[in-house]
């Protein structure tokens, strides 16, 4: 009889890609993907804990499975990812949801097969959280679900310890994959027909730091030199490590998209210091100037946090002013969320929710107005779009240009995986719409 799996993913691109690795493991065990969790024989939750709401979301959805599991006793429920790796959280999960069969951490993804086989032989829940990061597991074949886009991990973990952030605690210390493994994975994916490669790490600029391997700009250059037509992106860059050399590599290699995600978090120097970001707002602006000197048309996107402990109105205004000055193509905006175990969680001066809410509304309004202004300039222009998907509701294909702008268009034929020319006729806030030419 056919056996089905269902994976629910929360959090960042890293997790999305890790879910592809989980899918690879499950299909190796003979399971097939299914749309509805109700039909699954194994349901995996790949969780995130970057902010409290990400955690609550996962807890809520796992809670909803109680009834299903009661009617479907043989079903296996497995919970993994960053949430389970937090100290004490695996026990909380087990107590709250005793019907969860497997709880595994971020460092033992490669053991999932073993854990499933173990669970099939015992009644008791299998709980395995490793404290220390394992070595990098090569050879875990992901089952990629996002053609024509493919993600490749280049580093795992993070050493930066930004004072608000849980990632270093749940993902461990930074470790880099060997460049030859990364380059050959990219080559293989391009040969298979993938059209966009994104190199992934919490701080890609510090790739291979302290080892004898090549630097990140060099790695990027070598991947970009692979034969064939494709786009190359990378995520995420930390401003403190963003170098002139990297800007030059972007400028000199046409396959590297002119789009850089460079999270600034705040425009206030005192907040940046308390966040342990290791740069000032002037340093950040300087990096943008260097980038634009070599890549004048580069789209810069960012992440911003409001309501960090002790953030004053003046600090917040510094953030607004920096946003005005840089003119981001788009930005992710977050209300600071206190994460147990981080340095910021122990700080006095937590900001009342209503203050943070008012600030984020103001910030979103500014960011959106900039994005709208930028997209309006697209009208009448013809852009090259990599078609990524079909939106059944809108009955339109969609894809992005090299700067990351989403565009919708109609087509009688399936265009997924093709580079197409679209003449833009409308800009709807964040996205564009046009006609194939
Ligand atoms: N490694 C990347 C991204 C990490 S998480 C980087 O350093 O840029 C993505 C974003 O989540 C961060 O850039 C930050 O803006 C946000 N974030 C992280 N911790 C947060 C917290 N405790 N509260 C609110 N936002 C947070
Ligand atoms: Fe978190 Fe900072 Fe590391 Fe990014 S660089 S993952 S924000 S600690
Ligand atoms: Fe990503 Fe969330 Fe973990 S943002 S690294 S899945 S805490």
CSV table of C-alpha atoms and ligand atoms in Angstrom, one decimal, residues 12 15 48-50 82 171 202, ligand 3:
chain,number,residue,atom,x,y,z
A,12,UNK,CA,13.6,30.9,6.7
A,15,UNK,CA,14.5,25.6,6.7
A,48,UNK,CA,11.3,28.0,13.6
A,49,UNK,CA,11.7,30.0,16.8
A,50,UNK,CA,13.2,33.3,15.5
A,82,UNK,CA,15.0,25.2,15.5
A,171,UNK,CA,22.0,26.2,14.9
A,202,UNK,CA,23.4,33.0,7.9
B,3,LIG,FE1,15.6,29.9,10.2
B,3,LIG,FE2,13.9,30.3,12.1
B,3,LIG,FE3,15.8,28.6,12.5
B,3,LIG,S1,14.6,31.8,10.8
B,3,LIG,S2,17.5,29.4,11.2
B,3,LIG,S3,14.2,28.4,11.0
B,3,LIG,S4,15.0,30.0,14.0
